[in-house]
Amino acid sequence: MSKQKTAELRKSVSPYEKADMKASIRQMINTIPPFFILWFLAYQSLEVSYFLTLGLGIIAAGFVVRIFIIFHDCCHGSFFKNKKLNNLVGTITGIVTMFPYEKWKREHSIHHATSGNLDKRGTGDIWIMTVEEYKKASWKERLSYRMYRNPLVMFGLGPLYLFLVTNRMNRKDARKKERKNTYITNASIVVLYTGMVLWLGWEAFLLVHGPIMFISGFLGIWLFYVQHQFEDSYFEDESEWDYVKAAVDGSSFYKLPKVLQWVTGNIGYHHVHHLSPRVPNYHLEKAHESTPPLHQATTITMKSSLESIKFRLYDESRKTFVSFNEVKRQIKKEKMSLELRRMQTRS
């Protein structure tokens, strides 16, 4: 893609980079109060049936995801025009979703600036090893990576680790403002949860809130995973890496049913979001529809997204993701070839 076309593509979505106060307030009203209402109904349903509680909890978890999208937009400074308002709402929604605002904002901005760059992996993204890195890795590194990429670990233990460990600690290089925000978020969560436990009892609180946060965490990790881990995703070394190509070719268009699109705050239009993080979530669909070149982005559906589970390693030579079994066969074949050459040399 030429620099001229790159500039034109980014310019084409610029009209949608403006926050709309009415739309933002409307989204907060149709997202945050319904979550608390559903939470209360889930609590009340404990006396009726826990299956009903879980059903309400699943719906409430969807609203947690939607609250996170508001938090996410605030981190990008795209939900409101006013910076202080973004910071305030971002911090509050961060407490609700258990994400420290300043910490996540910095890590996520790094993710946007380095997505698809093989030389700058490691911050705000999912651990990806290339085939060559995996072949050269020690058995301990391979085991760690295989455990990390195991679906039961990533989507099962992942939400717990994210909420209870990663989001609760500051990075070593965190500045004072970031550290302070994390402390405020952690303290607010402790006060809020302690108050609810004292009011409702720890069993009732865990039975209602536990599934809600776990399911929302699972959904969040899944969305982030499938939007960058697909067969022909974009990954390049620093010398070849291009921001726009990484956005359009390295981020998928996750085509979801309208209800799920609404619940997930249009984040399925991830290619648009990576092209221009300043576009609020409620303008992403319009930006996509009005920009024909963006229609060429890789489209995945709920069915096809399940295939991403088998994508474990990135093959730089073939520019695609491969499974552990494929690499295992490669290693075995290379060992046999090496052994054959040794035998021929001896003879």
Coordinates of C-alpha atoms in Angstrom, one line a residue:
M1 CA 0.0 0.0 0.0
S2 CA 1.5 3.3 -1.1
K3 CA 1.9 6.2 1.3
Q4 CA -0.7 8.2 -0.7
K5 CA -3.3 5.4 -0.4
T6 CA -2.4 5.0 3.3
A7 CA -3.0 8.7 3.9
E8 CA -6.3 8.6 1.9
L9 CA -7.6 5.6 3.9
R10 CA -6.9 7.2 7.3
K11 CA -8.4 10.5 6.0
S12 CA -11.6 8.6 4.9
V13 CA -12.4 7.6 8.5
S14 CA -11.4 11.0 10.1
P15 CA -15.0 12.3 9.9
Y16 CA -16.1 9.6 12.4
E17 CA -13.4 10.5 15.0
K18 CA -15.6 13.0 16.8
A19 CA -17.3 12.0 20.0
D20 CA -21.0 12.7 20.3
M21 CA -22.0 13.7 23.8
K22 CA -25.6 12.6 23.3
A23 CA -24.6 9.2 21.9
S24 CA -22.1 8.7 24.7
I25 CA -24.7 9.6 27.5
R26 CA -27.3 7.4 25.7
Q27 CA -24.9 4.4 25.7
M28 CA -24.1 4.9 29.4
I29 CA -27.8 4.9 30.2
N30 CA -28.6 1.8 28.2
T31 CA -25.6 0.0 29.6
I32 CA -24.7 0.7 33.2
P33 CA -28.2 0.8 34.9
P34 CA -29.3 -2.4 33.1
F35 CA -26.2 -4.1 34.5
F36 CA -27.0 -3.2 38.1
I37 CA -30.7 -4.2 37.6
L38 CA -29.7 -7.6 36.2
W39 CA -27.3 -8.0 39.1
F40 CA -30.1 -7.3 41.6
L41 CA -32.5 -9.7 39.8
A42 CA -29.8 -12.4 39.7
Y43 CA -29.4 -12.0 43.5
Q44 CA -33.2 -12.1 44.0
S45 CA -33.4 -15.2 41.9
L46 CA -31.2 -17.2 44.3
E47 CA -34.4 -18.0 46.2
V48 CA -36.0 -19.3 43.1
S49 CA -33.4 -21.3 41.1
Y50 CA -29.7 -21.0 40.6
F51 CA -30.2 -21.9 36.9
L52 CA -32.2 -18.7 36.7
T53 CA -29.4 -16.9 38.5
L54 CA -26.9 -18.2 36.0
G55 CA -29.1 -17.2 33.1
L56 CA -29.4 -13.7 34.4
G57 CA -25.7 -13.7 35.2
I58 CA -24.8 -14.5 31.5
I59 CA -26.8 -11.6 30.3
A60 CA -25.3 -9.3 33.0
A61 CA -21.8 -10.5 31.9
G62 CA -22.7 -9.2 28.4
F63 CA -23.4 -5.8 29.9
V64 CA -20.0 -5.9 31.7
V65 CA -18.4 -6.4 28.3
R66 CA -20.3 -3.4 27.0
I67 CA -19.2 -1.4 30.1
F68 CA -15.7 -2.4 29.3
I69 CA -16.1 -0.9 25.8
I70 CA -17.0 2.4 27.4
F71 CA -13.9 2.1 29.5
H72 CA -11.9 1.2 26.4
D73 CA -13.1 4.2 24.5
C74 CA -12.3 6.5 27.5
C75 CA -8.7 5.0 27.4
H76 CA -8.4 6.2 23.8
G77 CA -9.9 9.6 24.6
S78 CA -12.7 8.9 22.1
F79 CA -15.8 8.6 24.3
F80 CA -16.0 12.2 25.3
K81 CA -14.3 15.3 23.8
N82 CA -13.3 16.4 27.4
K83 CA -10.2 14.7 28.6
K84 CA -11.1 15.0 32.3
L85 CA -14.5 13.4 31.6
N86 CA -12.8 10.5 29.8
N87 CA -10.5 10.0 32.8
L88 CA -13.4 10.2 35.3
V89 CA -15.7 7.8 33.5
G90 CA -12.8 5.6 32.5
T91 CA -11.7 5.2 36.2
I92 CA -15.3 4.5 37.4
T93 CA -16.0 1.9 34.7
G94 CA -12.5 0.5 35.4
I95 CA -13.6 -0.2 39.0
V96 CA -16.8 -1.9 37.8
T97 CA -14.9 -4.1 35.3
M98 CA -11.8 -4.5 37.6
F99 CA -9.4 -2.8 35.2
P100 CA -7.0 0.0 36.3
Y101 CA -7.5 2.9 34.0
E102 CA -4.1 4.5 33.6
K103 CA -2.2 1.2 33.6
W104 CA -4.4 -0.4 30.9
K105 CA -4.5 2.8 28.9
R106 CA -0.7 2.9 28.6
E107 CA -0.4 -0.9 27.8
H108 CA -3.2 -0.7 25.3
S109 CA -1.7 2.3 23.5
I110 CA 1.5 0.3 23.1
H111 CA -0.5 -2.6 21.7
H112 CA -1.9 -0.3 19.0
A113 CA 1.5 1.1 18.2
T114 CA 3.1 -2.3 17.8
S115 CA 0.3 -4.7 16.8
G116 CA 1.7 -7.2 14.2
N117 CA 5.3 -6.1 14.8
L118 CA 7.3 -9.2 15.5
D119 CA 10.2 -7.2 17.0
K120 CA 8.0 -5.4 19.5
R121 CA 5.8 -8.1 21.1
G122 CA 5.1 -8.5 24.8
T123 CA 3.0 -5.5 26.0
G124 CA -0.8 -5.5 25.9
D125 CA -1.0 -8.5 23.6
I126 CA -1.3 -12.3 23.6
W127 CA 2.0 -14.3 23.7
I128 CA 2.9 -15.4 20.2
M129 CA 5.9 -17.4 19.3
T130 CA 7.1 -18.0 15.7
V131 CA 7.8 -21.5 14.4
E132 CA 11.6 -20.8 14.4
E133 CA 11.5 -19.4 18.0
Y134 CA 9.6 -22.5 19.1
K135 CA 12.1 -24.9 17.5
K136 CA 15.0 -23.1 19.2
A137 CA 13.3 -22.8 22.6
S138 CA 14.2 -25.1 25.5
W139 CA 11.8 -27.7 26.6
K140 CA 10.8 -25.5 29.6
E141 CA 10.0 -22.6 27.3
R142 CA 8.0 -24.9 25.0
L143 CA 6.1 -26.3 27.9
S144 CA 5.3 -22.8 29.3
Y145 CA 4.1 -21.7 25.9
R146 CA 2.0 -24.8 25.3
M147 CA 0.4 -24.3 28.7
Y148 CA -0.3 -20.6 28.0
R149 CA -1.9 -21.4 24.6
N150 CA -4.0 -24.2 26.0
P151 CA -7.7 -23.1 25.7
L152 CA -8.4 -24.3 29.3
V153 CA -5.6 -22.1 30.6
M154 CA -6.1 -19.1 28.4
F155 CA -9.9 -18.9 28.7
G156 CA -10.4 -20.8 32.0
L157 CA -7.6 -19.6 34.2
G158 CA -7.0 -16.5 32.1
P159 CA -9.9 -14.4 33.5
L160 CA -9.0 -15.2 37.1
Y161 CA -5.3 -14.4 36.6
L162 CA -6.2 -11.2 34.8
F163 CA -8.7 -9.9 37.4
L164 CA -6.8 -11.1 40.5
V165 CA -3.1 -10.7 39.6
T166 CA -2.3 -8.8 36.4
N167 CA -4.8 -5.9 36.9
R168 CA -3.9 -5.5 40.5
M169 CA -0.2 -4.8 40.1
N170 CA 1.7 -1.9 38.6
R171 CA 4.5 -2.3 36.1
K172 CA 8.0 -1.6 37.4
D173 CA 8.4 1.4 35.1
A174 CA 4.9 2.8 36.0
R175 CA 4.8 6.5 36.7
K176 CA 3.3 8.1 39.9
K177 CA 0.0 8.9 38.2
E178 CA -0.4 5.4 36.9
R179 CA 0.5 3.8 40.3
K180 CA -1.9 6.1 42.1
N181 CA -4.7 5.2 39.8
T182 CA -4.1 1.5 40.3
Y183 CA -4.1 2.0 44.1
I184 CA -7.4 3.9 43.9
T185 CA -9.0 1.3 41.7
N186 CA -7.8 -1.6 44.0
A187 CA -9.0 0.2 47.2
S188 CA -12.3 1.0 45.6
I189 CA -12.9 -2.6 44.6
V190 CA -12.0 -3.8 48.2
V191 CA -14.4 -1.2 49.8
L192 CA -17.2 -2.0 47.3
Y193 CA -16.8 -5.8 47.5
T194 CA -16.5 -5.7 51.3
G195 CA -19.6 -3.6 51.6
M196 CA -21.6 -6.0 49.4
V197 CA -20.3 -9.1 51.3
L198 CA -21.3 -7.6 54.6
W199 CA -24.7 -6.6 53.2
L200 CA -25.5 -9.8 51.2
G201 CA -23.3 -12.4 52.7
W202 CA -20.1 -13.8 51.0
E203 CA -21.9 -16.9 49.6
A204 CA -24.6 -14.9 47.8
F205 CA -22.1 -12.4 46.6
L206 CA -19.8 -15.1 45.1
L207 CA -22.7 -17.1 43.6
V208 CA -23.9 -14.0 41.7
H209 CA -20.8 -11.9 41.0
G210 CA -18.4 -14.8 40.5
P211 CA -20.0 -16.2 37.3
I212 CA -20.7 -12.7 36.0
M213 CA -17.1 -11.6 36.1
F214 CA -15.7 -15.0 35.0
I215 CA -18.0 -15.1 31.9
S216 CA -17.3 -11.5 31.0
G217 CA -13.5 -12.1 31.4
F218 CA -13.8 -15.2 29.2
L219 CA -15.7 -13.2 26.5
G220 CA -13.2 -10.3 26.7
I221 CA -10.2 -12.6 26.2
W222 CA -12.0 -14.5 23.4
L223 CA -12.8 -11.3 21.5
F224 CA -9.2 -10.0 21.8
Y225 CA -7.8 -13.4 20.8
V226 CA -9.9 -14.0 17.6
Q227 CA -9.5 -10.4 16.3
H228 CA -5.7 -10.9 15.9
Q229 CA -5.3 -14.6 15.6
F230 CA -6.6 -15.7 12.3
E231 CA -5.1 -17.7 9.4
D232 CA -3.8 -14.9 7.2
S233 CA -3.2 -12.3 9.9
Y234 CA -0.4 -9.7 9.5
F235 CA 2.9 -10.0 11.2
E236 CA 6.2 -8.5 10.0
D237 CA 9.6 -7.6 11.3
E238 CA 10.2 -3.9 12.3
S239 CA 11.9 -3.1 8.9
E240 CA 8.8 -4.3 6.9
W241 CA 6.1 -3.4 9.4
D242 CA 3.4 -0.9 8.4
Y243 CA 0.8 0.7 10.7
V244 CA -2.1 0.7 8.3
K245 CA -1.5 -2.8 6.9
A246 CA -1.2 -4.0 10.5
A247 CA -4.6 -2.4 11.2
V248 CA -6.5 -3.5 8.1
D249 CA -4.8 -6.9 7.5
G250 CA -3.8 -7.7 11.1
S251 CA -7.2 -7.0 12.7
S252 CA -10.3 -9.0 11.7
F253 CA -13.9 -7.9 11.0
Y254 CA -15.7 -10.1 13.4
K255 CA -19.2 -10.3 11.9
L256 CA -21.6 -11.0 14.8
P257 CA -25.4 -11.2 15.0
K258 CA -26.8 -7.7 15.7
V259 CA -27.6 -8.5 19.3
L260 CA -24.1 -9.6 20.0
Q261 CA -22.7 -6.7 18.0
W262 CA -24.6 -4.3 20.2
V263 CA -23.5 -6.1 23.4
T264 CA -19.9 -6.0 22.3
G265 CA -20.0 -2.3 21.4
N266 CA -19.2 -2.9 17.7
I267 CA -15.7 -4.0 18.6
G268 CA -16.0 -6.6 15.9
Y269 CA -15.1 -3.8 13.5
H270 CA -11.6 -4.1 14.9
H271 CA -9.9 -3.2 11.7
V272 CA -11.5 0.2 11.8
H273 CA -10.7 0.6 15.4
H274 CA -7.0 -0.2 14.8
L275 CA -6.9 2.1 11.8
S276 CA -8.3 5.0 13.9
P277 CA -8.6 4.5 17.7
R278 CA -10.2 7.9 18.0
V279 CA -13.4 6.6 16.4
P280 CA -16.0 6.0 19.2
N281 CA -17.5 2.5 19.2
Y282 CA -20.9 3.8 18.1
H283 CA -19.3 5.2 14.9
L284 CA -17.3 2.1 13.9
E285 CA -20.0 0.5 11.8
K286 CA -20.6 3.8 9.9
A287 CA -16.9 4.2 9.3
H288 CA -16.6 0.7 7.9
E289 CA -19.7 0.9 5.6
S290 CA -18.6 4.3 4.1
T291 CA -15.1 3.2 3.4
P292 CA -15.0 0.5 0.6
P293 CA -11.3 -0.4 1.0
L294 CA -12.1 -1.5 4.6
H295 CA -14.5 -4.1 3.2
Q296 CA -11.5 -6.1 2.1
A297 CA -10.5 -6.8 5.7
T298 CA -10.6 -10.4 6.7
T299 CA -14.1 -11.3 7.8
I300 CA -14.7 -14.0 10.4
T301 CA -18.0 -15.3 11.7
M302 CA -18.9 -17.0 15.0
K303 CA -18.5 -20.4 13.2
S304 CA -15.2 -19.6 11.4
S305 CA -13.7 -18.0 14.5
L306 CA -13.7 -21.3 16.3
E307 CA -11.0 -22.4 13.9
S308 CA -8.6 -20.0 15.6
I309 CA -8.3 -22.4 18.6
K310 CA -5.9 -24.5 16.5
F311 CA -3.7 -21.6 15.6
R312 CA -0.7 -21.7 18.0
L313 CA 2.5 -20.6 16.3
Y314 CA 3.1 -18.1 13.5
D315 CA 5.1 -19.3 10.5
E316 CA 7.0 -16.4 9.1
S317 CA 8.0 -18.2 5.9
R318 CA 4.3 -19.0 5.0
K319 CA 2.8 -15.9 6.6
T320 CA 0.2 -17.9 8.5
F321 CA -0.6 -19.5 11.8
V322 CA 0.0 -23.2 12.3
S323 CA -0.8 -25.9 14.9
F324 CA 1.6 -27.6 17.3
N325 CA 1.0 -30.8 15.4
E326 CA 2.2 -29.3 12.1
V327 CA 5.4 -28.0 13.7
K328 CA 5.9 -31.4 15.5
R329 CA 5.8 -33.1 12.1
Q330 CA 8.2 -30.5 10.7
I331 CA 10.7 -31.1 13.6
K332 CA 10.4 -34.9 13.1
K333 CA 11.0 -34.6 9.4
E334 CA 14.0 -32.3 9.9
K335 CA 15.5 -34.8 12.4
M336 CA 15.0 -37.7 10.0
S337 CA 16.6 -35.6 7.2
L338 CA 19.5 -34.7 9.4
E339 CA 20.0 -38.3 10.5
L340 CA 19.9 -39.5 6.9
R341 CA 22.6 -37.0 5.9
R342 CA 24.8 -38.2 8.8
M343 CA 24.4 -41.8 7.7
Q344 CA 25.3 -40.9 4.1
T345 CA 28.4 -39.0 5.4
R346 CA 29.6 -42.0 7.4
S347 CA 29.2 -44.3 4.5

